[in-house]
Short mmCIF file of C-alpha atoms in Angstrom, two decimals:
data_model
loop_
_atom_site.label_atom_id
_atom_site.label_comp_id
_atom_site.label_asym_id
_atom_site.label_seq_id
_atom_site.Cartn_x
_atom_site.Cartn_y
_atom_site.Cartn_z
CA UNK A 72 87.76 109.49 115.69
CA UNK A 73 89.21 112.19 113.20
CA UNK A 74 88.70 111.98 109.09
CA UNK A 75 91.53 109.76 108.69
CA UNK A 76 91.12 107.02 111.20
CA UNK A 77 87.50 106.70 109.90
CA UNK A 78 88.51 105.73 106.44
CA UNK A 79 91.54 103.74 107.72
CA UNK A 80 88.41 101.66 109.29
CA UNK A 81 86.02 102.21 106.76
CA UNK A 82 84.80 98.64 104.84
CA UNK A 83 83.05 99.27 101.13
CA UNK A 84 82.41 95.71 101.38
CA UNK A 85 79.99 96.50 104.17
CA UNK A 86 77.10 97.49 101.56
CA UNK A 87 75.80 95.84 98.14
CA UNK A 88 77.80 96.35 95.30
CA UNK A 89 76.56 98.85 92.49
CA UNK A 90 77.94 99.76 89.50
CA UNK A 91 77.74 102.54 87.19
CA UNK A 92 77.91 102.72 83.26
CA UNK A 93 77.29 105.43 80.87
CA UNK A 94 74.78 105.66 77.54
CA UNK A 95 74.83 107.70 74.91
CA UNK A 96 71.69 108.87 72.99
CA UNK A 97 73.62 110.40 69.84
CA UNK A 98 71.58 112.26 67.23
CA UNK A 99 72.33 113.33 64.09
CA UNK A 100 70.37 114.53 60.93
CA UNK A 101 71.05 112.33 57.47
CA UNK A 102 69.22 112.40 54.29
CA UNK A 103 66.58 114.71 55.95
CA UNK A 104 65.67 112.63 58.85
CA UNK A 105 66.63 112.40 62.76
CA UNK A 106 68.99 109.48 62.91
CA UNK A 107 69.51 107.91 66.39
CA UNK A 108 73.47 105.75 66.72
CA UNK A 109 72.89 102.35 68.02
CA UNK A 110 75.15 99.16 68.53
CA UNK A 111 74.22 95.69 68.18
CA UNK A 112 75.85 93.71 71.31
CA UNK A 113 78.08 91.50 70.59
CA UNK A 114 78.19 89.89 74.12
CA UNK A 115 75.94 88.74 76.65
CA UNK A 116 73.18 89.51 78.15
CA UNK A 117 70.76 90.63 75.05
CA UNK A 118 73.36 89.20 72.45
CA UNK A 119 72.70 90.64 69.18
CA UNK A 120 70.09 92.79 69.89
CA UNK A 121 70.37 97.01 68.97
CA UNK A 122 71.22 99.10 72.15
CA UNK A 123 73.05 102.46 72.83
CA UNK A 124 76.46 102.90 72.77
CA UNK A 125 78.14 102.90 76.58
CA UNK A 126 79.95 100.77 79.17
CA UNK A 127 80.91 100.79 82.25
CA UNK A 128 82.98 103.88 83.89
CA UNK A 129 86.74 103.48 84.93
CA UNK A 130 87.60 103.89 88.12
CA UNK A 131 89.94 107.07 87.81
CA UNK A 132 87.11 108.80 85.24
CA UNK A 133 84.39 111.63 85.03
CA UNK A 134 81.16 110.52 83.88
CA UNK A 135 81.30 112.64 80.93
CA UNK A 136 84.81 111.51 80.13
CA UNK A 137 82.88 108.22 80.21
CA UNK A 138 80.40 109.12 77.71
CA UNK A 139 83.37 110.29 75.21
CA UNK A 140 85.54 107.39 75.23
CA UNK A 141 82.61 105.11 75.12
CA UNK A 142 80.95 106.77 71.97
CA UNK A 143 84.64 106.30 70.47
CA UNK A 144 85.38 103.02 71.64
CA UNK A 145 82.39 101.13 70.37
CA UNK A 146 81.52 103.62 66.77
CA UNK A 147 84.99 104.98 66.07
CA UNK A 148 83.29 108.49 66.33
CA UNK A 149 85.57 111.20 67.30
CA UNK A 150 84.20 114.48 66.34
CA UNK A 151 83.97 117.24 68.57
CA UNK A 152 80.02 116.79 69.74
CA UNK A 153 77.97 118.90 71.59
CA UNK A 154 76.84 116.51 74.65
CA UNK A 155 74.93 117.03 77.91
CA UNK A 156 73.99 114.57 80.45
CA UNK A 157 70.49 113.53 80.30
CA UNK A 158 69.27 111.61 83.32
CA UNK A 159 70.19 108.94 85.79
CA UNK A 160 68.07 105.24 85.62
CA UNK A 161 68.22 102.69 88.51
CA UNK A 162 65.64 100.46 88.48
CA UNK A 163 66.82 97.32 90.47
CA UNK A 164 66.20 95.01 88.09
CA UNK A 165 66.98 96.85 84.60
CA UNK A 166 70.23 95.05 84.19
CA UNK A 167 70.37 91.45 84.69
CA UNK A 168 73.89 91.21 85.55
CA UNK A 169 73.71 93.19 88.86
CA UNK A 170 72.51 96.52 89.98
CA UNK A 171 73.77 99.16 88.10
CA UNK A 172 73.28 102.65 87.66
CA UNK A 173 73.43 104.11 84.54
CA UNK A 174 73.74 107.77 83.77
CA UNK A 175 72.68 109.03 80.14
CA UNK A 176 74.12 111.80 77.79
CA UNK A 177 72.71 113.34 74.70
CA UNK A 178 75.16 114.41 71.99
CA UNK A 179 74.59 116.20 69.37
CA UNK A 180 76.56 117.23 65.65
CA UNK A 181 76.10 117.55 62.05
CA UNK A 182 76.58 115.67 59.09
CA UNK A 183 78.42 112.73 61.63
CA UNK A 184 80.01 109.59 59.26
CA UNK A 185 79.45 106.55 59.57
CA UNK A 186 80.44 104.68 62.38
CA UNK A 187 82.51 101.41 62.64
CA UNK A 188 81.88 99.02 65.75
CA UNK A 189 84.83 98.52 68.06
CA UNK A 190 85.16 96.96 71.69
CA UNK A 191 82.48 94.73 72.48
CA UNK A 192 79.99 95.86 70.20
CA UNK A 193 79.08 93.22 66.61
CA UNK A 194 77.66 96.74 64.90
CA UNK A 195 77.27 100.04 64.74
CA UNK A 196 74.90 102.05 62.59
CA UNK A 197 72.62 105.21 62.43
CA UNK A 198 68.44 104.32 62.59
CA UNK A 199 65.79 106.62 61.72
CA UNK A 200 64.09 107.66 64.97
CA UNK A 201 60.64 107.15 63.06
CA UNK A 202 61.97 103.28 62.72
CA UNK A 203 63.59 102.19 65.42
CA UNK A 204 64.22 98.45 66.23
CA UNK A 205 63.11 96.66 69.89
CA UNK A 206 65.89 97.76 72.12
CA UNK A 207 68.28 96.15 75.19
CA UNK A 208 67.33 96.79 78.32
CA UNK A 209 65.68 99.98 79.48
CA UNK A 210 67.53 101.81 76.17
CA UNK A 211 63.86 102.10 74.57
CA UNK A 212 62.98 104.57 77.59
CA UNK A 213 66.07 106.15 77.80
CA UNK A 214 65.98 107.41 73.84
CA UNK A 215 62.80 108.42 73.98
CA UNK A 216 63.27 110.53 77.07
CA UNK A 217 66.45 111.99 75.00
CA UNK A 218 64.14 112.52 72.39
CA UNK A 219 61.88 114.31 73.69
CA UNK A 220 64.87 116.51 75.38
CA UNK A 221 66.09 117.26 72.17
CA UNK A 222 62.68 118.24 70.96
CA UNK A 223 61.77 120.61 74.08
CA UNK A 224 65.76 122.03 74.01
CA UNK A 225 65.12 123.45 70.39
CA UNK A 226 62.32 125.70 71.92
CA UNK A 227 64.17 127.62 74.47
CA UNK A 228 67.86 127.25 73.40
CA UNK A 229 70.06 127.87 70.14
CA UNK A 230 70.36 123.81 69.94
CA UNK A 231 69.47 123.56 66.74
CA UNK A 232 72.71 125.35 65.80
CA UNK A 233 74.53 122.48 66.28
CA UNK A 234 72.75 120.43 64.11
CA UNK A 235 73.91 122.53 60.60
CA UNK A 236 77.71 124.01 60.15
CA UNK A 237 79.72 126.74 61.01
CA UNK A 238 77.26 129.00 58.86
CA UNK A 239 73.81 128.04 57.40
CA UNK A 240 71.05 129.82 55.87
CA UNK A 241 68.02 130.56 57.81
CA UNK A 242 65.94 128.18 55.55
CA UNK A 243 68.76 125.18 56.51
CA UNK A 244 67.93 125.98 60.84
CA UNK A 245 64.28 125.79 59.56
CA UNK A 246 64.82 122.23 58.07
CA UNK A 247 66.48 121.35 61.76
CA UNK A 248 63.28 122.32 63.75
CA UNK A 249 60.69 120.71 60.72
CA UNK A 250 62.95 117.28 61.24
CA UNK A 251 63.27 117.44 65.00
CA UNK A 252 59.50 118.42 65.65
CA UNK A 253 58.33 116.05 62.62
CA UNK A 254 55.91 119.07 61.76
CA UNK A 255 56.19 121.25 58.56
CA UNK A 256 56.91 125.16 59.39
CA UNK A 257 55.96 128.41 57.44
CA UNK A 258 58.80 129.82 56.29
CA UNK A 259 58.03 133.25 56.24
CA UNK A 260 56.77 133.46 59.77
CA UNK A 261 59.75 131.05 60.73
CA UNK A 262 61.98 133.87 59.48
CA UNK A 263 60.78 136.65 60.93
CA UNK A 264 60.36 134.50 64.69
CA UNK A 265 64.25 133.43 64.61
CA UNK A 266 65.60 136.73 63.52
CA UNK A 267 63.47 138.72 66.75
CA UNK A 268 65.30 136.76 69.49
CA UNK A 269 68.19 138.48 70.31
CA UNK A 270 71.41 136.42 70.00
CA UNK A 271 69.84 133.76 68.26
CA UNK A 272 71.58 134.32 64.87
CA UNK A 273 73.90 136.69 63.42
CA UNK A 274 74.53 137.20 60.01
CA UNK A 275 77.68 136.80 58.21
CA UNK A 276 77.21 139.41 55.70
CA UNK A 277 77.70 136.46 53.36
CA UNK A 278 75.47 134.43 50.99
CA UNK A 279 75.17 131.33 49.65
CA UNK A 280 77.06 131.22 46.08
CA UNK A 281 74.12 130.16 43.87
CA UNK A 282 69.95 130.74 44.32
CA UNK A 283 67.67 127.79 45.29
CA UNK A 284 66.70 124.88 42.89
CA UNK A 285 64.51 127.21 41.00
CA UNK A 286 66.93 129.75 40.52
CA UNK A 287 65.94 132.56 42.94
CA UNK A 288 68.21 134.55 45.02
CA UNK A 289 71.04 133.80 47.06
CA UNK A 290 70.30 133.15 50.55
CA UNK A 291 72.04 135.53 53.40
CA UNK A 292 74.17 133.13 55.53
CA UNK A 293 74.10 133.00 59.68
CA UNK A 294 76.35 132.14 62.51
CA UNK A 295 75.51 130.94 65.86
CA UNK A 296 75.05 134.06 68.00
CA UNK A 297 76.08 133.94 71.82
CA UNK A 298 72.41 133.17 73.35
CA UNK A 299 72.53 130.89 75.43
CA UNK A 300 68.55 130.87 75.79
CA UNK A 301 65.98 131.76 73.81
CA UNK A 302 63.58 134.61 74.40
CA UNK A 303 60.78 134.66 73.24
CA UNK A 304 60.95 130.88 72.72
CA UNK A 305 60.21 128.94 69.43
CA UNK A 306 57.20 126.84 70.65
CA UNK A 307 56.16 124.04 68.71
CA UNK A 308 53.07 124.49 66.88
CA UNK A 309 51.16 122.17 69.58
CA UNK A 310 52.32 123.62 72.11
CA UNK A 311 51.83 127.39 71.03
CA UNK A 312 47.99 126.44 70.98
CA UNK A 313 48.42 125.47 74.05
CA UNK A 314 49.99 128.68 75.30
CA UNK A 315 47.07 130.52 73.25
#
């Protein structure tokens, strides 16, 4: 039997269906704080309650595609966003409905708006990631696992560039680690660590046009550089004990 006869013969139906759906973990920083996007469902099952933004893929589209359209769909958020996928979470019996499959993404940008709920979803809004409600289905284990990505990421990769604009001052990429890691970080030694890894940063030859708040000097402004991972890497302060 060649390629064609076999799928000419072959019967989906044969095996349990399983479906597949995409979630978003989408982080932003607002006001100083990591802010996490959630939706509150406006259909069954878990009716009202907060979850992540995501659906189910179409049949004719990428996962990532997926991820995209869904963000859009139920936040109105269409900014270019810096997303990667996460993981993959199966557990036969995380989803009522059936079993599906669901594949997670983290995304990533600055100073996002706020969104508007479309599609199925009642809301839309951003929540600190210090004070998060009780979430739908496995979504609790999902964001924290994309939390703790997003944490690790900023060690060994220029992440936290995509967290400020086009060009930032070293002291704004300091606030980005000090929110993400929920730890306060010397500034002086932060300095000096970010500008010895090569590619990290590159300056502009710019500065900012006025001093700080109390009137000191204007601040030399940076560009992402073309690293794509950091060496040495920025450990958190934990961890760099650990290393010691």
């Amino acid at each position: 039997m060649d390629e064609s006869e076999f799928l000419a013969s072959y019967d989906p139906r044969a095996f349990p269906p399983v479906a597949v759906t995409v979630d978003v973990v989408a982080l932003t920083i607002r006001e100083g704080a990591l802010h996490v996007l959630l939706v509150r469902r406006g259909e069954q099952p878990h009716a009202g309650r907060w979850a992540l933004p995501g659906g189910f893929i179409r049949p004719a589209e990428d996962l990532a595609e997926a991820a995209v359209r869904e963000l859009a769909e139920e936040t109105g958020l269409t900014p270019r966003v810096h997303i990667e996928q996460l993981a993959s979470y199966g557990a036969p019996d995380r989803d009522p409905r059936m079993r599906i499959v669901s594949v997670s993404y983290l995304a990533f940008a600055p100073h996002l708006p706020d969104p508007r709920a479309g599609s199925d979803a009642a809301d839309a809004a951003w929540h600190r990631a210090d004070r998060l409600p009780e979430l739908a289905f496995d979504h609790g284990r999902i964001l924290g696992e994309g939390l703790e990505r997003a944490r690790a990421k900023l060690e060994y990769t220029p992440l936290a560039t995509t967290f400020v604009g086009e060009t930032f001052t070293i002291s704004e990429l300091r606030g980005v680690y000090e929110t993400v890691w929920s730890v306060p970080l010397h500034a002086g030694n932060f300095h000096r660590k970010i500008l010895s890894v090569p590619g990290f940063v590159e300056s502009t030859g710019e500065t900012t046009e006025s001093g700080g708040a109390r009137g000191g000097p204007r601040a030399k402004l940076y560009r992402a550089g073309d690293a794509r991972l950091l060496h040495p890497a920025l450990l958190r302060p934990a961890r760099e004990e650990e290393v010691r």
